[in-house]
Short mmCIF file of C-alpha atoms in Angstrom, two decimals:
data_model
loop_
_atom_site.label_atom_id
_atom_site.label_comp_id
_atom_site.label_asym_id
_atom_site.label_seq_id
_atom_site.Cartn_x
_atom_site.Cartn_y
_atom_site.Cartn_z
CA MET A 1 93.80 120.64 73.20
CA ASN A 2 97.48 121.26 73.83
CA LEU A 3 99.20 122.44 77.01
CA THR A 4 99.06 126.12 76.11
CA GLU A 5 95.36 125.96 75.29
CA TYR A 6 94.68 124.07 78.54
CA MET A 7 96.47 126.69 80.61
CA ASP A 8 94.76 129.55 78.76
CA THR A 9 91.26 128.13 79.18
CA THR A 10 91.58 126.88 82.78
CA GLY A 11 93.95 129.35 84.40
CA PHE A 12 96.17 126.55 85.70
CA THR A 13 99.94 126.60 85.20
CA THR A 14 102.54 123.91 84.68
CA LYS A 15 103.22 124.13 88.44
CA ASP A 16 99.78 122.57 88.95
CA LEU A 17 100.67 119.48 86.89
CA GLU A 18 102.66 116.49 88.14
CA LEU A 19 103.85 113.58 86.04
CA LEU A 20 102.83 110.11 87.21
CA PRO A 21 104.95 107.93 84.92
CA SER A 22 104.00 104.64 86.56
CA VAL A 23 100.41 105.01 85.34
CA GLY A 24 101.18 107.00 82.20
CA CYS A 25 99.43 110.20 83.09
CA VAL A 26 99.67 113.72 84.44
CA ILE A 27 97.64 114.90 87.45
CA ASN A 28 96.39 118.40 88.12
CA THR A 29 97.27 118.75 91.80
CA LYS A 30 94.70 121.52 92.35
CA ASN A 31 91.53 119.77 91.14
CA GLY A 32 92.52 116.09 90.83
CA ASP A 33 92.01 115.71 87.09
CA THR A 34 94.28 113.15 85.47
CA PHE A 35 95.19 113.17 81.79
CA PRO A 36 96.74 110.31 79.81
CA LEU A 37 100.15 110.61 78.20
CA MET A 38 100.14 109.77 74.52
CA ALA A 39 102.76 107.79 72.59
CA ASP A 40 104.32 111.03 71.32
CA ASP A 41 104.64 112.32 74.93
CA SER A 42 101.83 114.82 74.48
CA ILE A 43 99.09 115.10 77.09
CA GLU A 44 95.49 114.27 76.17
CA PHE A 45 93.67 117.13 77.92
CA ASP A 46 90.35 116.36 76.22
CA GLU A 47 89.49 113.28 78.30
CA PRO A 48 90.26 113.85 82.00
CA MET A 49 89.52 111.34 84.75
CA ASN A 50 89.26 112.78 88.23
CA VAL A 51 91.23 111.02 90.95
CA ILE A 52 88.38 111.62 93.43
CA GLU A 53 85.93 109.74 91.22
CA MET A 54 88.49 106.98 90.73
CA TYR A 55 89.11 106.77 94.50
CA GLU A 56 85.37 106.45 95.13
CA ASP A 57 85.02 103.78 92.41
CA THR A 58 87.60 101.30 93.66
CA PHE A 59 86.11 98.42 91.67
CA ASN A 60 86.99 100.06 88.34
CA SER A 61 90.11 101.91 89.51
CA GLU A 62 91.85 99.36 91.72
CA GLU A 63 94.35 98.43 89.01
CA TRP A 64 95.28 102.11 88.45
CA PHE A 65 95.96 102.68 92.17
CA ASN A 66 97.83 99.37 92.48
CA SER A 67 100.01 100.37 89.51
CA LEU A 68 101.22 103.58 91.18
CA HIS A 69 104.94 103.45 91.89
CA THR A 70 106.10 104.34 95.39
CA CYS A 71 107.45 107.62 93.98
CA ASP A 72 104.03 108.55 92.54
CA LYS A 73 101.90 107.56 95.54
CA PRO A 74 102.82 110.60 97.67
CA VAL A 75 101.65 112.96 94.92
CA VAL A 76 98.29 111.19 94.60
CA ASN A 77 97.90 110.91 98.38
CA GLU A 78 98.52 114.63 98.82
CA VAL A 79 95.86 115.48 96.24
CA LEU A 80 93.36 113.08 97.83
CA GLU A 81 94.06 114.38 101.33
CA ARG A 82 93.52 117.96 100.23
CA LEU A 83 90.35 117.30 98.23
CA LEU A 84 88.80 114.67 100.55
CA PRO A 85 90.31 115.45 103.96
CA ASN A 86 87.75 113.53 106.02
CA LYS A 87 87.54 110.40 103.86
CA VAL A 88 91.00 109.60 102.59
CA LYS A 89 92.92 106.55 103.60
CA ILE A 90 96.50 106.57 102.40
CA ILE A 91 96.94 104.26 99.43
#
């Protein structure tokens, strides 16, 4: 699925997507889905990982969160705070 197809099928826009270059992915800031960036700079929309599930599975996701650059952490923190307001600890 390409970007246009993703937007058409989900109703999201490019304003809902933020690049997280330190971990090689794009995050949907509205629902927390993350999508890997491919070698040709395309986005792999077919296999999302949700940042909420990753946050709750720290054993398997610790490396991903530790790899976030200081410029990418605020984006992820904002998404987590909005989607899990009573649970989130700033990463």
